[in-house]
């Protein structure tokens, strides 16, 4: 049996600010992110297996990505924990807002690497993360490929 890639797409709304950046994105703002997660493996060939014919059940992949990425990041604001935005983060949290303090600058390029680590760590041993695409706007996205890392 051959190797197959399958992809599941997700959407979530997240705010962020880029500390030290020289453009408008230094201000707190948000995006409607679209995340495409592609995994690779061989379909289960045991006819008695409940997941017969699947590389991974789309529902199982959805559960992993929702728990690791979508649920924590949706309608949260992400700041670099090593920036003065920590004071703003504390104020927002005290008012009931969801805040993520990341150990990186919350660009798409850095977020996608964080996402790759989190997703790959939850996949079954026979399934590998192949690629991610994180779309920040209709015309801008970052991609991560396992073959590059």
Coordinates of N, CA and C in Angstrom, one line a residue:
X1 N 0.9 -1.2 0.0 CA 0.0 0.0 0.0 C 0.9 1.2 0.0
X2 N 0.4 2.2 -0.7 CA 1.2 3.5 -0.8 C 1.1 4.4 0.3
X3 N 1.9 5.4 0.3 CA 1.9 6.5 1.3 C 1.0 7.6 0.8
X4 N 0.2 8.1 1.8 CA -0.8 9.1 1.4 C -0.7 10.3 2.4
X5 N -0.9 11.5 1.8 CA -0.9 12.7 2.7 C -2.4 13.1 2.8
X6 N -2.8 13.5 4.0 CA -4.1 14.1 4.2 C -4.0 15.4 4.9
X7 N -4.9 16.3 4.5 CA -4.9 17.7 5.1 C -6.2 18.1 5.7
X8 N -6.2 18.7 6.8 CA -7.3 19.3 7.5 C -7.1 20.7 7.7
X9 N -8.1 21.6 7.5 CA -7.9 23.0 7.7 C -8.7 23.5 8.9
X10 N -8.2 24.6 9.5 CA -8.7 25.2 10.7 C -8.7 26.7 10.6
X11 N -9.6 27.3 11.3 CA -9.6 28.8 11.3 C -9.7 29.2 12.8
X12 N -9.1 30.3 13.1 CA -9.2 30.9 14.4 C -8.8 32.4 14.3
X13 N -9.3 33.2 15.3 CA -9.0 34.6 15.4 C -8.0 34.8 16.5
X14 N -6.9 35.5 16.2 CA -5.9 35.8 17.2 C -5.4 37.2 17.1
X15 N -5.2 37.9 18.2 CA -4.5 39.2 18.2 C -3.1 39.0 18.6
X16 N -2.3 40.0 18.2 CA -0.9 40.0 18.6 C -0.3 41.4 18.4
X17 N 0.9 41.6 18.8 CA 1.7 42.9 18.6 C 3.1 42.4 18.5
X18 N 3.8 43.1 17.6 CA 5.3 42.8 17.3 C 6.1 43.8 18.0
X19 N 6.6 43.5 19.1 CA 7.5 44.5 19.9 C 8.7 44.8 19.1
X20 N 9.1 46.1 18.9 CA 10.3 46.5 18.3 C 10.2 46.6 16.8
X21 N 9.1 46.2 16.2 CA 8.9 46.2 14.8 C 8.7 47.7 14.3
X22 N 9.2 47.9 13.1 CA 9.2 49.3 12.6 C 8.0 49.7 11.7
X23 N 6.9 48.9 11.8 CA 5.7 49.2 11.0 C 4.5 49.1 11.9
X24 N 3.3 49.2 11.2 CA 2.0 49.2 11.9 C 1.8 48.0 12.8
X25 N 2.4 46.9 12.5 CA 2.2 45.7 13.3 C 2.8 45.7 14.7
X26 N 3.4 46.8 15.0 CA 3.9 47.0 16.4 C 2.7 47.3 17.3
X27 N 1.6 47.7 16.7 CA 0.3 48.0 17.4 C -0.4 46.6 17.6
X28 N -1.2 46.6 18.7 CA -2.0 45.4 18.9 C -3.1 45.3 17.8
X29 N -3.2 44.2 17.1 CA -4.1 44.0 16.0 C -4.4 42.5 15.9
X30 N -5.3 42.1 15.0 CA -5.6 40.7 14.9 C -5.7 40.2 13.5
X31 N -5.8 38.9 13.4 CA -5.9 38.2 12.1 C -6.9 37.1 12.2
X32 N -7.6 36.8 11.1 CA -8.4 35.6 10.9 C -7.4 34.5 10.3
X33 N -6.8 33.8 11.2 CA -5.8 32.8 10.7 C -6.5 31.6 10.1
X34 N -5.8 31.0 9.1 CA -6.3 29.7 8.5 C -5.0 28.8 8.5
X35 N -5.2 27.7 9.2 CA -4.1 26.7 9.3 C -4.5 25.4 8.6
X36 N -3.6 25.0 7.7 CA -3.7 23.8 7.0 C -2.7 22.8 7.5
X37 N -3.1 21.7 8.0 CA -2.2 20.7 8.6 C -2.2 19.4 7.7
X38 N -1.1 19.1 7.2 CA -0.9 17.9 6.4 C -0.1 16.9 7.1
X39 N -0.6 15.7 7.2 CA 0.1 14.5 7.8 C 0.3 13.5 6.7
X40 N 1.3 12.6 6.9 CA 1.6 11.6 5.9 C 1.8 10.2 6.6
X41 N 1.3 9.2 5.9 CA 1.4 7.8 6.4 C 0.7 6.9 5.5
X42 N 0.6 5.6 5.9 CA 0.0 4.6 5.1 C -1.4 4.3 5.7
X43 N -2.4 4.1 4.8 CA -3.7 3.7 5.3 C -3.7 2.4 6.0
X44 N -4.5 2.3 7.1 CA -4.6 1.1 7.8 C -5.2 0.0 6.9
X45 N -4.5 -1.1 6.8 CA -5.0 -2.2 5.9 C -5.7 -3.4 6.6
X46 N -5.8 -3.3 7.9 CA -6.5 -4.4 8.6 C -8.0 -4.2 8.5
X47 N -8.7 -5.0 7.7 CA -10.1 -4.9 7.4 C -10.9 -5.0 8.7
X48 N -10.4 -5.5 9.8 CA -11.1 -5.6 11.0 C -10.9 -4.4 11.9
X49 N -10.0 -3.5 11.5 CA -9.7 -2.3 12.3 C -10.8 -1.2 12.1
X50 N -11.3 -0.6 13.1 CA -12.3 0.4 13.0 C -12.0 1.6 12.1
X51 N -10.7 1.8 11.9 CA -10.2 2.9 11.1 C -9.6 2.4 9.7
X52 N -10.1 1.2 9.3 CA -9.7 0.6 8.1 C -9.7 1.6 6.9
X53 N -8.6 1.7 6.2 CA -8.6 2.5 5.0 C -8.1 3.9 5.3
X54 N -8.0 4.3 6.5 CA -7.6 5.7 6.9 C -6.1 5.8 7.3
X55 N -5.5 6.9 6.9 CA -4.2 7.2 7.4 C -4.3 7.6 8.9
X56 N -5.2 8.6 9.1 CA -5.7 9.0 10.5 C -7.1 9.5 10.3
X57 N -7.9 9.2 11.3 CA -9.3 9.7 11.2 C -9.2 11.3 11.3
X58 N -9.9 11.9 10.4 CA -9.9 13.4 10.4 C -10.4 13.9 11.7
X59 N -11.3 13.2 12.4 CA -11.8 13.6 13.7 C -10.6 13.5 14.8
X60 N -9.8 12.5 14.7 CA -8.6 12.4 15.6 C -7.6 13.5 15.4
X61 N -7.4 13.9 14.1 CA -6.5 15.0 13.8 C -7.1 16.3 14.3
X62 N -8.4 16.5 14.1 CA -9.1 17.7 14.5 C -8.9 17.8 16.0
X63 N -9.1 16.8 16.8 CA -9.0 16.8 18.2 C -7.6 17.3 18.7
X64 N -6.6 16.8 18.0 CA -5.2 17.2 18.4 C -5.0 18.7 18.1
X65 N -5.4 19.1 16.9 CA -5.1 20.5 16.5 C -6.0 21.5 17.3
X66 N -7.2 21.1 17.6 CA -8.1 22.0 18.4 C -7.5 22.1 19.8
X67 N -7.1 21.0 20.4 CA -6.5 21.1 21.8 C -5.2 21.8 21.9
X68 N -4.3 21.7 20.9 CA -3.0 22.3 20.9 C -3.0 23.7 20.4
X69 N -3.8 24.0 19.4 CA -3.7 25.3 18.7 C -5.0 26.1 18.7
X70 N -6.0 25.6 18.2 CA -7.2 26.4 18.0 C -7.8 26.8 19.3
X71 N -8.0 25.9 20.2 CA -8.7 26.3 21.5 C -7.8 27.3 22.3
X72 N -6.5 27.1 22.4 CA -5.8 28.1 23.2 C -5.6 29.5 22.4
X73 N -5.5 29.4 21.1 CA -5.2 30.7 20.4 C -6.4 31.4 19.9
X74 N -7.5 30.8 19.8 CA -8.7 31.5 19.2 C -9.2 32.5 20.2
X75 N -9.3 33.7 19.7 CA -9.7 34.9 20.5 C -8.8 35.2 21.7
X76 N -7.6 34.8 21.5 CA -6.6 35.2 22.5 C -5.6 36.3 21.9
X77 N -4.9 36.9 22.7 CA -3.8 37.8 22.2 C -2.5 37.3 22.6
X78 N -1.6 37.3 21.7 CA -0.2 36.7 21.9 C 0.8 37.8 21.9
X79 N 1.6 37.8 23.0 CA 2.7 38.7 23.1 C 4.0 37.9 23.4
X80 N 5.1 38.5 23.0 CA 6.4 38.0 23.4 C 6.6 38.2 24.9
X81 N 6.9 37.2 25.6 CA 7.0 37.3 27.1 C 8.2 38.1 27.5
X82 N 9.1 38.3 26.6 CA 10.4 39.0 26.9 C 10.3 40.5 26.4
X83 N 9.1 41.0 26.3 CA 8.9 42.4 25.8 C 8.1 43.2 26.9
X84 N 8.1 44.5 26.8 CA 7.3 45.3 27.7 C 5.8 45.0 27.6
X85 N 5.3 44.3 26.6 CA 3.9 44.0 26.4 C 3.4 43.1 27.6
X86 N 4.3 42.6 28.4 CA 3.9 41.8 29.6 C 3.0 42.6 30.5
X87 N 3.3 43.9 30.7 CA 2.5 44.8 31.5 C 1.0 44.8 30.9
X88 N 0.9 45.0 29.6 CA -0.4 45.1 29.0 C -1.1 43.7 29.1
X89 N -0.3 42.6 28.9 CA -0.9 41.3 29.1 C -1.5 41.1 30.5
X90 N -0.8 41.5 31.5 CA -1.3 41.4 32.9 C -2.6 42.2 33.0
X91 N -2.6 43.4 32.5 CA -3.8 44.2 32.6 C -5.0 43.5 31.8
X92 N -4.7 43.0 30.7 CA -5.8 42.3 29.9 C -6.3 41.1 30.7
X93 N -5.4 40.3 31.2 CA -5.8 39.1 32.0 C -6.6 39.5 33.2
X94 N -6.2 40.6 33.8 CA -7.0 41.0 35.0 C -8.4 41.4 34.7
X95 N -8.6 41.7 33.4 CA -10.0 42.1 32.9 C -10.7 40.9 32.2
X96 N -10.1 39.7 32.4 CA -10.8 38.5 31.8 C -10.4 38.1 30.4
X97 N -9.4 38.8 29.8 CA -9.1 38.4 28.5 C -8.1 37.3 28.4
X98 N -8.2 36.5 27.4 CA -7.2 35.4 27.1 C -5.9 35.9 26.6
X99 N -4.8 35.6 27.2 CA -3.5 36.1 26.7 C -2.5 34.9 26.7
X100 N -1.7 34.9 25.7 CA -0.6 33.9 25.6 C 0.7 34.6 25.6
X101 N 1.5 34.3 26.5 CA 2.9 34.9 26.6 C 3.8 33.9 26.0
X102 N 4.3 34.1 24.8 CA 5.1 33.2 24.0 C 6.6 33.5 24.3
X103 N 7.4 32.5 24.1 CA 8.9 32.8 24.3 C 9.5 33.1 22.9
X104 N 8.7 33.7 22.0 CA 9.1 34.1 20.7 C 8.3 35.3 20.2
X105 N 8.8 36.0 19.2 CA 8.1 37.1 18.6 C 6.9 36.5 17.8
X106 N 5.7 36.9 18.1 CA 4.5 36.2 17.5 C 4.2 36.5 16.1
X107 N 5.2 36.3 15.2 CA 5.0 36.4 13.8 C 4.5 35.1 13.3
X108 N 4.0 35.0 12.1 CA 3.5 33.8 11.5 C 4.7 32.8 11.4
X109 N 5.8 33.3 11.1 CA 7.0 32.4 10.9 C 7.4 31.7 12.2
X110 N 7.2 32.4 13.3 CA 7.6 31.8 14.6 C 6.4 31.0 15.2
X111 N 5.2 31.4 15.0 CA 4.0 30.7 15.4 C 3.9 29.3 14.7
X112 N 4.2 29.3 13.5 CA 4.1 28.0 12.7 C 5.1 27.0 13.2
X113 N 6.3 27.4 13.7 CA 7.3 26.5 14.2 C 6.8 25.9 15.6
X114 N 6.2 26.8 16.4 CA 5.6 26.4 17.6 C 4.5 25.4 17.4
X115 N 3.6 25.7 16.4 CA 2.5 24.8 16.1 C 3.0 23.4 15.6
X116 N 4.1 23.4 14.8 CA 4.6 22.2 14.3 C 5.1 21.3 15.4
X117 N 5.8 21.9 16.4 CA 6.3 21.1 17.5 C 5.1 20.5 18.3
X118 N 4.1 21.3 18.6 CA 3.0 20.9 19.4 C 2.2 19.8 18.7
X119 N 2.0 19.9 17.4 CA 1.2 18.9 16.7 C 1.9 17.6 16.5
X120 N 3.2 17.7 16.1 CA 4.0 16.5 15.9 C 4.1 15.7 17.1
X121 N 4.2 16.4 18.3 CA 4.3 15.7 19.5 C 3.1 14.9 19.9
X122 N 2.0 15.1 19.3 CA 0.7 14.4 19.7 C 0.3 13.4 18.6
X123 N 1.0 13.3 17.5 CA 0.6 12.3 16.5 C 1.0 10.9 16.8
X124 N 0.2 9.9 16.4 CA 0.6 8.5 16.6 C 2.0 8.2 15.9
X125 N 2.7 7.2 16.4 CA 4.0 6.9 15.9 C 4.0 6.7 14.4
X126 N 3.0 6.1 13.8 CA 3.0 5.7 12.4 C 2.6 6.9 11.5
X127 N 2.3 8.1 12.1 CA 1.8 9.2 11.3 C 2.9 10.3 11.5
X128 N 3.3 11.0 10.5 CA 4.3 12.1 10.6 C 3.6 13.4 10.1
X129 N 4.0 14.5 10.7 CA 3.6 15.8 10.3 C 4.4 16.1 9.0
X130 N 3.7 16.4 7.9 CA 4.4 16.6 6.6 C 4.6 18.1 6.4
X131 N 3.5 18.9 6.6 CA 3.6 20.3 6.4 C 2.5 21.1 7.1
X132 N 2.7 22.4 7.3 CA 1.7 23.3 7.8 C 1.7 24.5 6.9
X133 N 0.6 25.1 6.8 CA 0.5 26.4 6.1 C -0.4 27.3 7.0
X134 N 0.2 28.4 7.5 CA -0.5 29.4 8.3 C -0.8 30.6 7.5
X135 N -2.0 30.8 7.2 CA -2.4 32.0 6.4 C -2.8 33.1 7.3
X136 N -2.1 34.2 7.2 CA -2.4 35.4 8.1 C -3.4 36.3 7.5
X137 N -3.3 36.5 6.2 CA -4.2 37.3 5.4 C -4.5 36.5 4.1
X138 N -5.4 37.1 3.3 CA -5.7 36.4 2.0 C -4.5 36.3 1.1
X139 N -3.5 37.2 1.3 CA -2.3 37.1 0.4 C -1.0 36.8 1.1
X140 N -1.0 36.5 2.3 CA 0.2 36.3 3.1 C 0.1 35.0 4.0
X141 N 1.1 34.2 3.8 CA 1.2 33.0 4.7 C 2.6 32.5 4.9
X142 N 2.7 31.7 5.9 CA 4.0 31.0 6.2 C 3.8 29.5 6.0
X143 N 4.8 28.8 5.6 CA 4.8 27.4 5.4 C 5.9 26.7 6.2
X144 N 5.6 25.5 6.7 CA 6.6 24.7 7.4 C 6.5 23.3 6.8
X145 N 7.7 22.8 6.4 CA 7.8 21.4 5.9 C 8.7 20.6 6.7
X146 N 8.3 19.4 7.0 CA 9.2 18.5 7.8 C 10.5 18.3 7.1
X147 N 10.5 18.2 5.8 CA 11.7 17.9 5.0 C 12.7 19.0 5.1
X148 N 12.3 20.2 5.5 CA 13.2 21.4 5.7 C 13.8 21.4 7.1
X149 N 13.3 20.6 8.0 CA 13.6 20.8 9.4 C 14.3 19.5 10.0

